[in-house]
Short mmCIF file of C-alpha atoms in Angstrom, two decimals:
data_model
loop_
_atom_site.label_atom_id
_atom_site.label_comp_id
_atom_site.label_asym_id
_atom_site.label_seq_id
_atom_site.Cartn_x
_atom_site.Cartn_y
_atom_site.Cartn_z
CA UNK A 120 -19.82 26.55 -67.39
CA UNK A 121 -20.91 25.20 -64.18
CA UNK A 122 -24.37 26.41 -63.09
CA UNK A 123 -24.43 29.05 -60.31
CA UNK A 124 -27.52 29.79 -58.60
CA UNK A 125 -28.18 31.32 -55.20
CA UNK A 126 -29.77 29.58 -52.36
CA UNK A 127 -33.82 30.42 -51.98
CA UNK A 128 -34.88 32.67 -49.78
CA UNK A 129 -36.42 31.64 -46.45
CA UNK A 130 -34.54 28.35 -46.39
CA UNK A 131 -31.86 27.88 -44.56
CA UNK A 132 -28.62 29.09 -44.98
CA UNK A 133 -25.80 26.57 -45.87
CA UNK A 134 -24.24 26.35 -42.60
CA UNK A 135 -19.94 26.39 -42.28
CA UNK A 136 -17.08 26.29 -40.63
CA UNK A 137 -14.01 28.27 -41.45
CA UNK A 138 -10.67 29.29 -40.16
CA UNK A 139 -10.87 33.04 -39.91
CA UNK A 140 -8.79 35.87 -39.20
CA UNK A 141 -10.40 38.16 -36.36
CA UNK A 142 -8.58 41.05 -34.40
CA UNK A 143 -8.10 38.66 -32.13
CA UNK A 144 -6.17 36.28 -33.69
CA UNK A 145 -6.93 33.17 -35.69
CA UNK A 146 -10.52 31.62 -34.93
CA UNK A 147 -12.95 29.20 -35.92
CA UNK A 148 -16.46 31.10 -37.11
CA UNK A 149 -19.28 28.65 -37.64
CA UNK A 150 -22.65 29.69 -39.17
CA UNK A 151 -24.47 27.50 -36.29
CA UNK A 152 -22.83 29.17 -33.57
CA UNK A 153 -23.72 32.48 -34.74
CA UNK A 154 -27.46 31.42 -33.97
CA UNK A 155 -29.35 34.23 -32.93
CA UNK A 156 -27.78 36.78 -34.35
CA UNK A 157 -28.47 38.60 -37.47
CA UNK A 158 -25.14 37.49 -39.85
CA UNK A 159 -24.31 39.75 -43.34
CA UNK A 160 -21.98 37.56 -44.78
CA UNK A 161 -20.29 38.84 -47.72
CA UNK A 162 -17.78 37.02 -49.95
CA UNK A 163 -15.11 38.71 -52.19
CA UNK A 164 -13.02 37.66 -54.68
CA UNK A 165 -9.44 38.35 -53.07
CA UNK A 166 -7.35 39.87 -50.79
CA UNK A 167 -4.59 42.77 -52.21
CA UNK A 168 -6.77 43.88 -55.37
CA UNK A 169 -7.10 47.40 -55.96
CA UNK A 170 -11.53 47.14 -55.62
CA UNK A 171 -12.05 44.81 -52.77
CA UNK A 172 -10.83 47.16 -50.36
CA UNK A 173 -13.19 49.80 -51.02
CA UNK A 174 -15.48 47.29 -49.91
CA UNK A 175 -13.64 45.75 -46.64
CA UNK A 176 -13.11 49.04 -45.65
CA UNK A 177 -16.69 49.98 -46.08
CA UNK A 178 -18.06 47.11 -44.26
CA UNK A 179 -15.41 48.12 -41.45
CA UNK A 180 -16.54 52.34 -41.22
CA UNK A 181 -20.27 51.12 -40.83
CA UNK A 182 -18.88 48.00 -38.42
CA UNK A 183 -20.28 49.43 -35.60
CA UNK A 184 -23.55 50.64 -37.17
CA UNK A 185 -23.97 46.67 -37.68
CA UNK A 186 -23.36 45.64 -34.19
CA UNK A 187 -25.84 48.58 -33.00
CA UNK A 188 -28.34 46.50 -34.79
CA UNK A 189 -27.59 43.45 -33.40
CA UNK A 190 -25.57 41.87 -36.32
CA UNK A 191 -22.65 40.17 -37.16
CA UNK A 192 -20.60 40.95 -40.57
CA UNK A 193 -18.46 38.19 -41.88
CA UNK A 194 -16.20 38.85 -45.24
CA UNK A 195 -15.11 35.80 -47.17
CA UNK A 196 -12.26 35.04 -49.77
CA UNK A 197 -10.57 32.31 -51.25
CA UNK A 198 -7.56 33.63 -49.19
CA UNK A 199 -5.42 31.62 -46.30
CA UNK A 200 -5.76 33.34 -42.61
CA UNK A 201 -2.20 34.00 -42.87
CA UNK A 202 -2.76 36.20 -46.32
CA UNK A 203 -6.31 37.68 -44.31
CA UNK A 204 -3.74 38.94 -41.52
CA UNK A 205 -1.48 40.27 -43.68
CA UNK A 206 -4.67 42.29 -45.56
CA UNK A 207 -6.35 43.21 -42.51
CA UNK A 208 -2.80 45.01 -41.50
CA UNK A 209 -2.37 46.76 -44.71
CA UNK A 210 -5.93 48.54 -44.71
CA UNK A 211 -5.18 49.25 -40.83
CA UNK A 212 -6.85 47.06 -39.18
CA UNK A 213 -10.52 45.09 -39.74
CA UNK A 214 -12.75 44.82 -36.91
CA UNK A 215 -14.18 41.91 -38.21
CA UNK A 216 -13.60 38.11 -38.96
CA UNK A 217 -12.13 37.39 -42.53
CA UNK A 218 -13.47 33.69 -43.21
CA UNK A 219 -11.11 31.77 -45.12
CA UNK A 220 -12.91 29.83 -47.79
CA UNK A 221 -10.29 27.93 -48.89
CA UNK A 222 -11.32 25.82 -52.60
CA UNK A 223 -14.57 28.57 -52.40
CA UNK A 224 -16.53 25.30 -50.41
CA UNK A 225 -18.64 27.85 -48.69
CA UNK A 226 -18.97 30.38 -51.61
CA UNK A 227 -20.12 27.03 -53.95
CA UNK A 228 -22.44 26.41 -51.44
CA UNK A 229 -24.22 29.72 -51.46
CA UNK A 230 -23.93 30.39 -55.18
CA UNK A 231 -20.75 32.92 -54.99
CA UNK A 232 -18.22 30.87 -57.42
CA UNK A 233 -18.67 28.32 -60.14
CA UNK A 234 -16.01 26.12 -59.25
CA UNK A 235 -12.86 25.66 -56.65
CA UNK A 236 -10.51 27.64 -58.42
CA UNK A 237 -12.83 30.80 -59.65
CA UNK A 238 -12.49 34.08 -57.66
CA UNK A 239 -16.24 34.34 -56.17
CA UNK A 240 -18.33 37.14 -56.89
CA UNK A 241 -19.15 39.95 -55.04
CA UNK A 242 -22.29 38.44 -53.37
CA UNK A 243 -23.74 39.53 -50.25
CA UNK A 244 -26.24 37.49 -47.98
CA UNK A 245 -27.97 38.53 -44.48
CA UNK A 246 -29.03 35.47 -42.49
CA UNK A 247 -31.36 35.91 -39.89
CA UNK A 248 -31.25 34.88 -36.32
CA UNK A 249 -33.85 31.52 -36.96
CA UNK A 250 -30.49 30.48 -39.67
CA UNK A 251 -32.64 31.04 -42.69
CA UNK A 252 -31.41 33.30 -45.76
CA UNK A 253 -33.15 37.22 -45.48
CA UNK A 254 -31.47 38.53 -48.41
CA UNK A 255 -29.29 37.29 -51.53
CA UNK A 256 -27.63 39.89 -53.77
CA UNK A 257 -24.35 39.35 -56.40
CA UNK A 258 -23.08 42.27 -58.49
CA UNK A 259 -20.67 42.35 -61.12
CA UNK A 260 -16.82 42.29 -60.18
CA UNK A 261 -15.86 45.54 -61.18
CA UNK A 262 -18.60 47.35 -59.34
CA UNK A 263 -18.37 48.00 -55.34
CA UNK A 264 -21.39 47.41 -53.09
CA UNK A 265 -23.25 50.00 -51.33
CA UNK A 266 -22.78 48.94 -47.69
CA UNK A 267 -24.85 51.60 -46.32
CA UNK A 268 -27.68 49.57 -48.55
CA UNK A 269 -26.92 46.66 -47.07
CA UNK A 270 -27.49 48.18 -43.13
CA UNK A 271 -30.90 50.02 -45.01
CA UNK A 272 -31.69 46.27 -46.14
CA UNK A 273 -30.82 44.53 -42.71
CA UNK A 274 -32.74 47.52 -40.87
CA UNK A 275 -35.48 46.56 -42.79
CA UNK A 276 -35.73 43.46 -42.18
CA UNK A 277 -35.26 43.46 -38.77
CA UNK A 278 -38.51 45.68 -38.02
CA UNK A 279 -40.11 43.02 -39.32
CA UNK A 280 -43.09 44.63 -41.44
CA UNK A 281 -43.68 45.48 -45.04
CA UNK A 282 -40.74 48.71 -45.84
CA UNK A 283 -41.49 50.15 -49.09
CA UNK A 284 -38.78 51.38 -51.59
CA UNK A 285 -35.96 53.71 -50.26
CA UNK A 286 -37.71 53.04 -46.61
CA UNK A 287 -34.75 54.46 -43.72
CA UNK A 288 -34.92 54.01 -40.54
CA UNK A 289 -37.48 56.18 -38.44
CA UNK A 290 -39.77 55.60 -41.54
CA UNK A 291 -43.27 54.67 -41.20
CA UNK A 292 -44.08 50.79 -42.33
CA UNK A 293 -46.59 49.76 -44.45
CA UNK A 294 -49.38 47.93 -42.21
CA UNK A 295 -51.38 45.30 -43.71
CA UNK A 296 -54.22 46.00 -43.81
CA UNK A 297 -57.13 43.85 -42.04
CA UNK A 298 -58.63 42.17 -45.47
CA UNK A 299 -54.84 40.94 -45.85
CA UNK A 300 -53.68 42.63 -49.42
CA UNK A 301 -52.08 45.56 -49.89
CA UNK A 302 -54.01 46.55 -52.88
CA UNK B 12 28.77 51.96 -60.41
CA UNK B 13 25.63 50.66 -61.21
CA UNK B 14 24.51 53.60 -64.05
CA UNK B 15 28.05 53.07 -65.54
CA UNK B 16 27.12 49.60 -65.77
CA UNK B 17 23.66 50.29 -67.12
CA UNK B 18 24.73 52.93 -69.78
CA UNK B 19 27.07 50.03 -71.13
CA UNK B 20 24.31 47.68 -71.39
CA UNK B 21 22.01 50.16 -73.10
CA UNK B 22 25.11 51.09 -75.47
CA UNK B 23 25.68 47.14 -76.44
CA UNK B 24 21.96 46.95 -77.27
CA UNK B 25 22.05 50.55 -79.19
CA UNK B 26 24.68 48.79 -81.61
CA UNK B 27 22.99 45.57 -81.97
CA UNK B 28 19.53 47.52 -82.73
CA UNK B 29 19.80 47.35 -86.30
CA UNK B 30 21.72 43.76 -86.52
CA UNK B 31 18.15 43.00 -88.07
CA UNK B 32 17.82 44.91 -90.79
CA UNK B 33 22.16 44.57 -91.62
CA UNK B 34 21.27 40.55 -91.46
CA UNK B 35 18.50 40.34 -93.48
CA UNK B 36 20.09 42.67 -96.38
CA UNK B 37 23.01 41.29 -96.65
CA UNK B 38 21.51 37.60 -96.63
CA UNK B 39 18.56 38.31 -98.98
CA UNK B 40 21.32 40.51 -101.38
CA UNK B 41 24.22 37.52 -101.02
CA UNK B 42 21.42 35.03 -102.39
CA UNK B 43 19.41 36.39 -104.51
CA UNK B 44 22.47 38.02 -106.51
CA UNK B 45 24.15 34.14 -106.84
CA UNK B 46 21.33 33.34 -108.61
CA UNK B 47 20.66 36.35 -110.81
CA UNK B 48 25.16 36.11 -111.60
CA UNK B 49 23.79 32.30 -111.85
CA UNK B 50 21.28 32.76 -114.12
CA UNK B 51 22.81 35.71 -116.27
CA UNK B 52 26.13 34.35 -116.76
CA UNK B 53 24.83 31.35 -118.63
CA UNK B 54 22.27 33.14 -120.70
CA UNK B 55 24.72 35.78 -121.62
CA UNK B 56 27.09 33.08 -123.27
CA UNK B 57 29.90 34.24 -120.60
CA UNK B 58 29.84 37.60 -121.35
CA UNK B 59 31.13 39.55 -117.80
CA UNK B 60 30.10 42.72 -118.87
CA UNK B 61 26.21 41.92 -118.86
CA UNK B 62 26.76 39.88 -115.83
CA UNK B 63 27.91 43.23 -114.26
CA UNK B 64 25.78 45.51 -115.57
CA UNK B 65 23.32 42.68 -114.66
CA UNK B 66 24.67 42.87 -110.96
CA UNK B 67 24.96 46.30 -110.56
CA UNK B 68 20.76 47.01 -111.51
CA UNK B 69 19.85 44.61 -109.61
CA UNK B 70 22.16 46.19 -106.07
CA UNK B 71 20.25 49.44 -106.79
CA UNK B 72 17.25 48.59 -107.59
CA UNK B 73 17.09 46.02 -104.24
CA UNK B 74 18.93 48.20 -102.72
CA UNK B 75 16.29 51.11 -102.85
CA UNK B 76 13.75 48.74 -103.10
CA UNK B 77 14.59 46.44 -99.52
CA UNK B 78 15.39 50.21 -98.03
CA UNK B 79 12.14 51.85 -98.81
CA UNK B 80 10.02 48.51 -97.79
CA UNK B 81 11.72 48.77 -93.99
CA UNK B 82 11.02 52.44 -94.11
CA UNK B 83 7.07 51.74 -94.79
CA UNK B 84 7.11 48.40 -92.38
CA UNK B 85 8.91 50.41 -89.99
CA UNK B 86 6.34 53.25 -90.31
CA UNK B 87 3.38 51.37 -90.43
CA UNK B 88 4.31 49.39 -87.51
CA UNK B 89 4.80 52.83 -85.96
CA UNK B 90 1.54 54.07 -86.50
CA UNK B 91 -0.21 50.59 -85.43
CA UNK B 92 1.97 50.71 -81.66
CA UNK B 93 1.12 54.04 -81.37
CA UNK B 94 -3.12 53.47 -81.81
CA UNK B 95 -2.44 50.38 -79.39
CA UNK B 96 -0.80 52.98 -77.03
CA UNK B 97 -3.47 55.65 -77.37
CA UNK B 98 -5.81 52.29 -76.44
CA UNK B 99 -4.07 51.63 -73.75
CA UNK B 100 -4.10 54.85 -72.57
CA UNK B 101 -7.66 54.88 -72.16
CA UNK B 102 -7.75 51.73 -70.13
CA UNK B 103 -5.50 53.61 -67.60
CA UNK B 104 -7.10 56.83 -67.38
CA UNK B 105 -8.05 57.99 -64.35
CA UNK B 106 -11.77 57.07 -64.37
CA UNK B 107 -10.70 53.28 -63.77
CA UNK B 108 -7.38 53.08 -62.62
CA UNK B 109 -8.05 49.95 -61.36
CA UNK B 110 -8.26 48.04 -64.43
CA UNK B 111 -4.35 48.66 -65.06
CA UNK B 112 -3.90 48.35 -61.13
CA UNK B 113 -5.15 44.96 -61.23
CA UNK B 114 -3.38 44.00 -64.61
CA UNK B 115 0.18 45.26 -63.14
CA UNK B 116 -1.04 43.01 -60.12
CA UNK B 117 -1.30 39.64 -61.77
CA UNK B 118 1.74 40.46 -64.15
CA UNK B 119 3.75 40.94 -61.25
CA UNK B 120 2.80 38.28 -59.64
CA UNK B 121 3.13 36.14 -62.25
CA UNK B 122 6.97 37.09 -62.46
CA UNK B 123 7.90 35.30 -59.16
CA UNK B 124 6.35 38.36 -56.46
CA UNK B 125 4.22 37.09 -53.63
CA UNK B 126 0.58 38.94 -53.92
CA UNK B 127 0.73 41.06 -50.96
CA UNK B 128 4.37 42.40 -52.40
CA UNK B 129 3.22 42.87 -55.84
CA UNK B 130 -0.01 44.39 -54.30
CA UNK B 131 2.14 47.31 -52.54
CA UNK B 132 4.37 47.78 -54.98
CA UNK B 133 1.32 48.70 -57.57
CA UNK B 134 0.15 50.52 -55.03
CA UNK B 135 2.99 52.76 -54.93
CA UNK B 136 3.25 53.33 -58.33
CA UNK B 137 -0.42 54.34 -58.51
CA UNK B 138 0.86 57.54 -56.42
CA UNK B 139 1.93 58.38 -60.47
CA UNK B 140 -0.64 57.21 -62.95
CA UNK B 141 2.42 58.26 -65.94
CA UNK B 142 4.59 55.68 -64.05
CA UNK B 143 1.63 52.95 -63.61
CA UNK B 144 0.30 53.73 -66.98
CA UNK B 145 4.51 53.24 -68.37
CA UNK B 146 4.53 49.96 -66.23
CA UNK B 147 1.21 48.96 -67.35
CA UNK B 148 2.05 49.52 -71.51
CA UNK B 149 5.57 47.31 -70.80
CA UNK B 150 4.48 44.48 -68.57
CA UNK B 151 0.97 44.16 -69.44
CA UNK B 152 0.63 44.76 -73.31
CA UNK B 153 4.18 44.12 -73.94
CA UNK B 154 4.69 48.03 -75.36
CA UNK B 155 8.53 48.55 -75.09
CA UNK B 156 9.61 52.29 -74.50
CA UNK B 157 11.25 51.92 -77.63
CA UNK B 158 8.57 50.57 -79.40
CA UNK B 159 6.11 53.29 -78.40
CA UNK B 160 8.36 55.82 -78.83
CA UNK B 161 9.94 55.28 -82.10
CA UNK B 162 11.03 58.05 -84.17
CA UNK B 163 10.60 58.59 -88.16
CA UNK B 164 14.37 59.54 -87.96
CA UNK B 165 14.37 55.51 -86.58
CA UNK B 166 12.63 54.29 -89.47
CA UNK B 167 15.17 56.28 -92.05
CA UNK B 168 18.46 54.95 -89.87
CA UNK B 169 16.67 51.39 -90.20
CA UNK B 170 15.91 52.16 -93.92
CA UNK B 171 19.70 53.30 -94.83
CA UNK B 172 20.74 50.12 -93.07
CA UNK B 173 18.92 48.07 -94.79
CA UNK B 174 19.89 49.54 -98.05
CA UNK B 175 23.29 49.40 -97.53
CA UNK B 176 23.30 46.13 -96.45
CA UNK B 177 21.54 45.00 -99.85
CA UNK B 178 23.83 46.72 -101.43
CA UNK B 179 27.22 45.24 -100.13
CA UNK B 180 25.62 41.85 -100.16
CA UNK B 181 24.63 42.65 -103.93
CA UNK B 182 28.01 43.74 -104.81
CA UNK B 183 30.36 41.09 -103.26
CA UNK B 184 29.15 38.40 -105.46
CA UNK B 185 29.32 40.20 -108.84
CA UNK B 186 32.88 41.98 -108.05
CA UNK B 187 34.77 38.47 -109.63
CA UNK B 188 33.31 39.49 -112.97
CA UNK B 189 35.23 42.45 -112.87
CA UNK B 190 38.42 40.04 -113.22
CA UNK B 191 37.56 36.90 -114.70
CA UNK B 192 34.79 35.32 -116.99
CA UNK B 193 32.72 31.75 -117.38
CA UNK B 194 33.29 29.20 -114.70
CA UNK B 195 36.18 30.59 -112.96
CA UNK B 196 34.04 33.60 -112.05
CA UNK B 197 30.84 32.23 -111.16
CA UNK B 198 32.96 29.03 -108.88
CA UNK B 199 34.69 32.69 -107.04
CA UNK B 200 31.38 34.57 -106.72
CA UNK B 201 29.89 31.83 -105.21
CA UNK B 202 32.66 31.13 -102.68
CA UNK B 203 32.53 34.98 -101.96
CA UNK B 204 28.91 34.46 -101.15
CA UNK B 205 29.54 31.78 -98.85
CA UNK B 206 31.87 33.38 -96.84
CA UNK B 207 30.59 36.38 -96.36
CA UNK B 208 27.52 34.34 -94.98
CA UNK B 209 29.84 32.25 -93.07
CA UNK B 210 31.24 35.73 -91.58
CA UNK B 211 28.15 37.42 -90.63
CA UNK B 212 27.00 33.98 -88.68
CA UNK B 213 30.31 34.03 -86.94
CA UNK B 214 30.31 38.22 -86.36
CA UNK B 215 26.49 37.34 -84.88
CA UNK B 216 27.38 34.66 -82.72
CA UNK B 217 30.83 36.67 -81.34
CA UNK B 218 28.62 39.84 -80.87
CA UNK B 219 26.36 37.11 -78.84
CA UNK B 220 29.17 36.04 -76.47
CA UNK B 221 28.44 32.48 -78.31
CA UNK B 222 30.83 29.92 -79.67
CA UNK B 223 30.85 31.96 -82.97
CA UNK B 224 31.88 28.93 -84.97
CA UNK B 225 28.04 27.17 -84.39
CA UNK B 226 26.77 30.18 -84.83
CA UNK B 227 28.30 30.72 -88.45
CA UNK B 228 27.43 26.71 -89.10
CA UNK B 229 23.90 27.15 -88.52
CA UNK B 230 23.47 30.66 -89.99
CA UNK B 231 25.27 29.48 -93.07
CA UNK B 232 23.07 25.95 -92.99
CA UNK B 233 19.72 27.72 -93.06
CA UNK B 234 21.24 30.85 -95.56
CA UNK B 235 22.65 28.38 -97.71
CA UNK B 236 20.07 25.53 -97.45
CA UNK B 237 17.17 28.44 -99.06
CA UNK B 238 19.57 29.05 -101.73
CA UNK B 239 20.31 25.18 -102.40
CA UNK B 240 16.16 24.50 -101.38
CA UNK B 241 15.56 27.62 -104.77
CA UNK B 242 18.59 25.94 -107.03
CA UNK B 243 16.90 22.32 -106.92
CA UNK B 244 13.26 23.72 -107.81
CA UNK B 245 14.98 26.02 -110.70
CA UNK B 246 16.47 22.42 -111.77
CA UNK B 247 13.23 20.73 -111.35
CA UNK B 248 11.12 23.26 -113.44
CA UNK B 249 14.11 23.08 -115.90
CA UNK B 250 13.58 19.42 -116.19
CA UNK B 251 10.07 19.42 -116.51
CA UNK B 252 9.48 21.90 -118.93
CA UNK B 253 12.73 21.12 -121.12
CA UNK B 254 13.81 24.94 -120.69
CA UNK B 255 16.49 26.55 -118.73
CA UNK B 256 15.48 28.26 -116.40
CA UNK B 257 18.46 30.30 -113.93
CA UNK B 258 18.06 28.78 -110.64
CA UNK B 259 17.72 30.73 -107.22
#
């Protein structure tokens, strides 16, 4: 079985360029030209299944709660555009771009699939606005993820200081304090 | 129309349900008895009245004996489709309907419907989880209605046609002892034999809507090739061990 492993953290994220399916049509998304924006990118293993959608749709409710915080959310499938449209009609509508990762090049890249043909996991990965990778998380296929955890993680990350566990927004950070260790 | 049409279908298949059990009878009871009238008739020195008494033991005996072994194959494959659909029950039970969703999905699919059609169409019969859970048992495991369902009162119909079968296939080959003795019987039991195995190819293949007369040649060239296949290893054993031994 080919090795799967997902990129480091702080490097930067494997940039891409994919046909997508947006609500406005058919587009070209590219990492790059995302720059300077916060990006959750999240990749799933196919359109019409009966768990994905618990997922799309999730990412969809809290859509707006992501562009409040200044982010872009991209979902990702082996899928063709045409097969992204038809999806995005049956749940009603996404307000997002589906990316369509045709032979999983982009999912390979970031450690979501072992090979062309496998569905990807259910990984999820927040880029920052400098390119480089915040956050890398997969999770077994038959288990949804917690998008309101993944706007708690991005909110977190955004402020920028040390968030201990179950921090929310409004919290108090951790300061470091002036020897430098937290100990 | 159409349910007229259907109820005839269903009725042809009703009547063709137990072609298994009235094939294998008669085939196993047409062979087996050559061999025993075979066998008996030269070790009884010609004498017709052994070779019927011979005969008619050995039609009860396989008779009851073929009749009660489809009963307990019948039952015990009962019992083992029924713990494969209490299993399957559990995989569709409402804590994760999704694993029989997604089954029905890629079954569907791979039967010729585009994803997004087979994806609805699972969808809708979610709405029901008896009807996904039905669909699920058929197209995913392979769990016919029938299969699931089967009655005891199933396994005794299979049973008594099985029996009877055995019985008329036991019976045919001993009834020219009844008339004649020596050669002259045992050259008319065997052509008796034959043709009834010739018949039961042809009935098969007509029942089929097939040319019936390939359909008797190849019954009767498999039927009759195990019988020839047992005569030529009785001959061989004879030969080797300088005994006779009644082929078949």
């Amino acid at each position: 079985m080919p090795k799967v492993v997902l990129p480091a953290l702080d490097a930067d994220a494997p940039d891409f360029s994919l046909p997508a399916f947006t609500p406005a049509g058919e587009r070209t998304i590219s990492l790059r030209g995302l720059r300077d924006r916060w990006v959750v990118l999240f990749f799933y293993p196919a359109d019409f299944s009966f768990v994905c959608p618990t997922e799309v749709k999730g990412f969809a409710a809290h859509y707006e709660d992501f562009r409040s915080a200044g982010a872009e959310v991209l979902g990702a499938s082996p899928d063709d555009v045409a097969s992204h449209r038809d999806w995005a009609a049956e749940l009603d509508g996404i307000p997002y771009p589906l990316l369509a990762d045709r032979g999983n090049l982009v999912a390979q890249a970031y450690g979501a699939a072992s090979s062309a043909d496998a569905q990807p996991d259910r990984a999820t990965f927040i880029v920052n606005p400098e390119g480089k990778l915040a956050f890398a998380m997969k999770v077994a296929a038959n288990v949804g993820r917690g998008v309101a955890e993944t706007l708690r993680v991005l909110q977190a990350l955004q402020t920028g200081r040390l968030c201990p566990a179950d921090w929310q927004p409004g919290e108090a950070n951790y300061d470091v304090p002036a020897s430098g260790s937290l100990a | 129309m159409a349910l007229v049409r259907i109820s005839l279908a269903r009725s042809r298949l009703e009547r063709g349900g137990r072609v298994r059990e009235m094939v294998f009878g008669l085939q196993d009871a047409l062979l087996a008895t050559i061999g025993l009238v075979a066998g008996v008739d030269s070790a009884s020195q010609q004498d017709s009245r052994i070779v019927i008494f011979a005969g008619l033991a050995h039609m009860v005996a396989g008779a009851v004996s073929m009749g009660a072994g489809e009963y307990l194959s019948a039952a015990a494959q009962r019992r083992v489709t029924a713990a494969g659909a209490r299993a399957a029950q559990q995989i569709v039970g409402p804590e994760e309907p999704y694993v029989a969703q997604e089954g029905v999905l890629a079954a569907l699919e791979k039967k010729g419907l585009n994803r997004a059609d087979a994806y609805r169409v699972v969808d809708m019969l979610s709405r029901s989880p008896s009807a996904l859970g039905a669909v699920f048992r058929s197209t995913v495991l392979g769990l016919s209605g029938t299969e699931a369902e089967s009655s005891q009162r199933e396994a005794i119909a299979g049973a008594l046609v099985m029996a009877c079968s055995f019985a008329a296939g036991a019976i045919l080959p001993v009834i020219p002892y009844f008339f004649w003795y020596g050669p002259t019987a045992l050259v008319l039991s065997v052509a008796i034999a034959v043709v009834a195995i010739f018949a039961v190819g042809w009935a098969i293949g007509a029942f089929c809507d097939e040319p019936p007369l390939r359909s008797a040649l190849q019954f009767s060239a498999i039927a009759l090739g195990a019988g020839a296949l047992g005569y030529a290893v009785g001959l061989a054993i004879s030969a080797v061990s300088g005994e006779r031994v009644p082929a078949g």
